[in-house]
């Protein structure tokens, strides 16, 4: 059911930008892209979502390609506390399908 | 604003028993969704309730059921427990209205079936 593909893991140096890619080539016109993260078996935490325009909030930026088939989550200055599993989800109504996610390891 | 609360946080049950888990959403939120998380299957959507009605349902057997009360609090029930039901059960609340909205997750209930 998950319609997204993400790399299983990525490393990032503390203080550098973390760029997490997501492929959603079968996305429909009315489906939004959401990003959540989960830190060590806590409940997932909402990060950001978007439809087709790039979005930015206090946590991250979301860049969606023009054809909407892929997106990138950017954490501008990663800290050790950003170490987590990041999930990219496509959704058009309140039924979220989480894939395997990307384990981001932020290293000092 | 208080976050999503789930009770109990930990639970140990025996195969064949039933269990009820509770979720209190953020004040003002009318939608509650339930998820099961296991190491093998990851996070899987169970069902969603909005204004006391089940609005969406995932692919789980009928042993998994839920309900929502008029104050938006929700319970989920698992009958005839199996070893494979051992998991972290998460609930998430949202406004439930509009096209796109974020979900806020609780800390989860860790269920162990022996």
mmCIF file of N, CA, C and O in Angstrom, chain A residues 1 30 32 34 36 38 41-46 49 87 91-98, chain B residues 31 33 35 37 43 45 48 55-57 59 88 90 94 99-103 105-106 110:
data_model
loop_
_atom_site.group_PDB
_atom_site.id
_atom_site.type_symbol
_atom_site.label_atom_id
_atom_site.label_comp_id
_atom_site.label_asym_id
_atom_site.label_seq_id
_atom_site.Cartn_x
_atom_site.Cartn_y
_atom_site.Cartn_z
ATOM 1 N N UNK A 1 0.815 -1.196 0.000
ATOM 2 C CA UNK A 1 0.000 0.000 0.000
ATOM 3 C C UNK A 1 0.858 1.260 0.000
ATOM 4 O O UNK A 1 0.424 2.296 -0.504
ATOM 5 N N UNK A 30 -4.332 14.792 -6.457
ATOM 6 C CA UNK A 30 -4.857 15.354 -5.218
ATOM 7 C C UNK A 30 -4.191 14.783 -3.965
ATOM 8 O O UNK A 30 -4.685 14.963 -2.860
ATOM 9 N N UNK A 32 -1.261 14.593 -1.205
ATOM 10 C CA UNK A 32 -0.246 15.413 -0.581
ATOM 11 C C UNK A 32 0.962 14.561 -0.203
ATOM 12 O O UNK A 32 0.845 13.357 0.041
ATOM 13 N N UNK A 34 3.630 14.072 2.767
ATOM 14 C CA UNK A 34 3.854 14.354 4.180
ATOM 15 C C UNK A 34 5.198 13.762 4.614
ATOM 16 O O UNK A 34 5.626 12.724 4.106
ATOM 17 N N UNK A 36 7.103 12.657 8.280
ATOM 18 C CA UNK A 36 7.077 12.448 9.722
ATOM 19 C C UNK A 36 8.428 11.858 10.125
ATOM 20 O O UNK A 36 9.150 11.300 9.302
ATOM 21 N N UNK A 38 10.339 9.512 13.480
ATOM 22 C CA UNK A 38 10.113 8.755 14.692
ATOM 23 C C UNK A 38 11.456 8.536 15.365
ATOM 24 O O UNK A 38 12.385 7.971 14.769
ATOM 25 N N UNK A 41 11.125 4.597 18.833
ATOM 26 C CA UNK A 41 9.877 4.016 19.326
ATOM 27 C C UNK A 41 8.970 5.003 20.058
ATOM 28 O O UNK A 41 8.035 4.592 20.732
ATOM 29 N N UNK A 42 9.244 6.295 19.931
ATOM 30 C CA UNK A 42 8.248 7.273 20.368
ATOM 31 C C UNK A 42 7.202 7.371 19.264
ATOM 32 O O UNK A 42 7.372 6.826 18.178
ATOM 33 N N UNK A 43 6.110 8.070 19.515
ATOM 34 C CA UNK A 43 5.136 8.290 18.452
ATOM 35 C C UNK A 43 5.742 9.153 17.357
ATOM 36 O O UNK A 43 6.537 10.052 17.630
ATOM 37 N N UNK A 44 5.393 8.890 16.105
ATOM 38 C CA UNK A 44 5.904 9.727 15.013
ATOM 39 C C UNK A 44 5.542 11.191 15.218
ATOM 40 O O UNK A 44 4.496 11.519 15.775
ATOM 41 N N UNK A 45 6.422 12.050 14.740
ATOM 42 C CA UNK A 45 6.257 13.494 14.880
ATOM 43 C C UNK A 45 6.069 14.112 13.507
ATOM 44 O O UNK A 45 6.868 13.867 12.592
ATOM 45 N N UNK A 46 5.043 14.902 13.340
ATOM 46 C CA UNK A 46 4.790 15.591 12.083
ATOM 47 C C UNK A 46 5.908 16.599 11.809
ATOM 48 O O UNK A 46 6.362 17.304 12.720
ATOM 49 N N UNK A 49 4.211 19.154 5.255
ATOM 50 C CA UNK A 49 3.524 18.536 4.133
ATOM 51 C C UNK A 49 3.340 19.560 3.022
ATOM 52 O O UNK A 49 3.407 20.778 3.257
ATOM 53 N N UNK A 87 9.923 9.289 7.646
ATOM 54 C CA UNK A 87 8.950 8.674 6.759
ATOM 55 C C UNK A 87 8.379 9.703 5.790
ATOM 56 O O UNK A 87 7.964 10.785 6.197
ATOM 57 N N UNK A 91 -0.720 11.005 0.647
ATOM 58 C CA UNK A 91 -2.024 10.866 1.277
ATOM 59 C C UNK A 91 -3.006 11.858 0.692
ATOM 60 O O UNK A 91 -2.655 13.012 0.471
ATOM 61 N N UNK A 92 -4.231 11.420 0.447
ATOM 62 C CA UNK A 92 -5.239 12.369 -0.009
ATOM 63 C C UNK A 92 -6.458 12.383 0.904
ATOM 64 O O UNK A 92 -7.409 13.067 0.659
ATOM 65 N N UNK A 93 -6.408 11.611 1.924
ATOM 66 C CA UNK A 93 -7.445 11.655 2.945
ATOM 67 C C UNK A 93 -6.854 10.959 4.146
ATOM 68 O O UNK A 93 -5.896 10.247 4.036
ATOM 69 N N UNK A 94 -7.425 11.034 5.254
ATOM 70 C CA UNK A 94 -6.780 10.693 6.510
ATOM 71 C C UNK A 94 -6.428 9.212 6.651
ATOM 72 O O UNK A 94 -6.781 8.571 7.620
ATOM 73 N N UNK A 95 -5.724 8.670 5.665
ATOM 74 C CA UNK A 95 -5.356 7.258 5.697
ATOM 75 C C UNK A 95 -3.894 7.175 5.299
ATOM 76 O O UNK A 95 -3.563 7.134 4.127
ATOM 77 N N UNK A 96 -3.024 7.188 6.295
ATOM 78 C CA UNK A 96 -1.598 7.282 6.040
ATOM 79 C C UNK A 96 -0.984 5.895 5.933
ATOM 80 O O UNK A 96 -1.163 5.063 6.804
ATOM 81 N N UNK A 97 -0.209 5.664 4.869
ATOM 82 C CA UNK A 97 0.538 4.435 4.715
ATOM 83 C C UNK A 97 2.019 4.752 4.857
ATOM 84 O O UNK A 97 2.593 5.426 4.013
ATOM 85 N N UNK A 98 2.588 4.247 5.945
ATOM 86 C CA UNK A 98 4.000 4.478 6.213
ATOM 87 C C UNK A 98 4.826 3.393 5.526
ATOM 88 O O UNK A 98 4.538 2.221 5.660
ATOM 89 N N UNK B 31 -10.877 13.654 14.941
ATOM 90 C CA UNK B 31 -10.448 12.430 14.257
ATOM 91 C C UNK B 31 -9.397 11.709 15.091
ATOM 92 O O UNK B 31 -8.459 12.327 15.602
ATOM 93 N N UNK B 33 -7.005 8.175 14.695
ATOM 94 C CA UNK B 33 -6.562 7.037 13.889
ATOM 95 C C UNK B 33 -5.717 6.114 14.754
ATOM 96 O O UNK B 33 -5.025 6.570 15.664
ATOM 97 N N UNK B 35 -2.821 2.853 14.728
ATOM 98 C CA UNK B 35 -1.779 2.191 13.958
ATOM 99 C C UNK B 35 -1.148 1.088 14.797
ATOM 100 O O UNK B 35 -1.084 1.189 16.026
ATOM 101 N N UNK B 37 2.497 -0.998 15.098
ATOM 102 C CA UNK B 37 3.884 -0.988 14.661
ATOM 103 C C UNK B 37 4.608 -2.219 15.178
ATOM 104 O O UNK B 37 4.665 -2.460 16.381
ATOM 105 N N UNK B 43 4.919 0.375 10.448
ATOM 106 C CA UNK B 43 3.719 1.092 10.899
ATOM 107 C C UNK B 43 2.573 0.792 9.947
ATOM 108 O O UNK B 43 2.642 1.102 8.769
ATOM 109 N N UNK B 45 -1.674 1.081 9.223
ATOM 110 C CA UNK B 45 -2.917 1.767 9.556
ATOM 111 C C UNK B 45 -4.005 0.759 9.898
ATOM 112 O O UNK B 45 -4.259 -0.189 9.149
ATOM 113 N N UNK B 48 -9.685 4.642 11.311
ATOM 114 C CA UNK B 48 -9.851 6.023 11.720
ATOM 115 C C UNK B 48 -11.292 6.276 12.098
ATOM 116 O O UNK B 48 -12.213 5.799 11.423
ATOM 117 N N UNK B 55 -14.411 6.027 9.663
ATOM 118 C CA UNK B 55 -14.370 6.676 8.357
ATOM 119 C C UNK B 55 -13.418 5.966 7.395
ATOM 120 O O UNK B 55 -13.607 6.017 6.183
ATOM 121 N N UNK B 56 -12.385 5.336 7.933
ATOM 122 C CA UNK B 56 -11.419 4.614 7.112
ATOM 123 C C UNK B 56 -11.014 3.349 7.837
ATOM 124 O O UNK B 56 -11.030 3.300 9.075
ATOM 125 N N UNK B 57 -10.634 2.358 7.057
ATOM 126 C CA UNK B 57 -10.251 1.091 7.663
ATOM 127 C C UNK B 57 -9.088 0.502 6.891
ATOM 128 O O UNK B 57 -9.072 0.518 5.650
ATOM 129 N N UNK B 59 -6.286 -2.973 6.492
ATOM 130 C CA UNK B 59 -6.469 -4.392 6.184
ATOM 131 C C UNK B 59 -6.136 -5.277 7.377
ATOM 132 O O UNK B 59 -5.142 -6.003 7.362
ATOM 133 N N UNK B 88 3.608 -2.223 19.182
ATOM 134 C CA UNK B 88 3.363 -0.892 19.714
ATOM 135 C C UNK B 88 2.121 -0.361 19.008
ATOM 136 O O UNK B 88 2.081 -0.304 17.780
ATOM 137 N N UNK B 90 -0.261 2.716 18.307
ATOM 138 C CA UNK B 90 -0.211 4.171 18.334
ATOM 139 C C UNK B 90 -1.547 4.748 17.912
ATOM 140 O O UNK B 90 -2.189 4.233 16.998
ATOM 141 N N UNK B 94 -6.270 14.331 14.863
ATOM 142 C CA UNK B 94 -6.189 15.456 13.934
ATOM 143 C C UNK B 94 -7.546 16.143 13.917
ATOM 144 O O UNK B 94 -8.531 15.620 14.447
ATOM 145 N N UNK B 99 -8.789 19.028 3.418
ATOM 146 C CA UNK B 99 -8.145 18.075 2.520
ATOM 147 C C UNK B 99 -6.850 17.540 3.109
ATOM 148 O O UNK B 99 -6.529 16.365 2.995
ATOM 149 N N UNK B 100 -6.103 18.401 3.729
ATOM 150 C CA UNK B 100 -4.798 17.996 4.252
ATOM 151 C C UNK B 100 -4.633 18.502 5.665
ATOM 152 O O UNK B 100 -4.894 19.669 5.950
ATOM 153 N N UNK B 101 -4.231 17.630 6.549
ATOM 154 C CA UNK B 101 -4.025 18.039 7.935
ATOM 155 C C UNK B 101 -3.028 17.103 8.569
ATOM 156 O O UNK B 101 -2.929 15.929 8.238
ATOM 157 N N UNK B 102 -2.292 17.640 9.526
ATOM 158 C CA UNK B 102 -1.286 16.819 10.185
ATOM 159 C C UNK B 102 -1.912 16.012 11.304
ATOM 160 O O UNK B 102 -2.889 16.412 11.918
ATOM 161 N N UNK B 103 -1.309 14.856 11.549
ATOM 162 C CA UNK B 103 -1.724 14.004 12.655
ATOM 163 C C UNK B 103 -0.718 14.147 13.786
ATOM 164 O O UNK B 103 0.486 14.257 13.560
ATOM 165 N N UNK B 105 0.674 12.220 17.083
ATOM 166 C CA UNK B 105 0.697 10.881 17.642
ATOM 167 C C UNK B 105 0.906 10.892 19.153
ATOM 168 O O UNK B 105 1.596 11.761 19.702
ATOM 169 N N UNK B 106 0.314 9.896 19.791
ATOM 170 C CA UNK B 106 0.568 9.656 21.199
ATOM 171 C C UNK B 106 1.822 8.829 21.382
ATOM 172 O O UNK B 106 2.455 8.426 20.402
ATOM 173 N N UNK B 110 2.527 -0.318 24.499
ATOM 174 C CA UNK B 110 3.323 -1.493 24.145
ATOM 175 C C UNK B 110 2.596 -2.725 24.650
ATOM 176 O O UNK B 110 2.484 -2.943 25.850
#
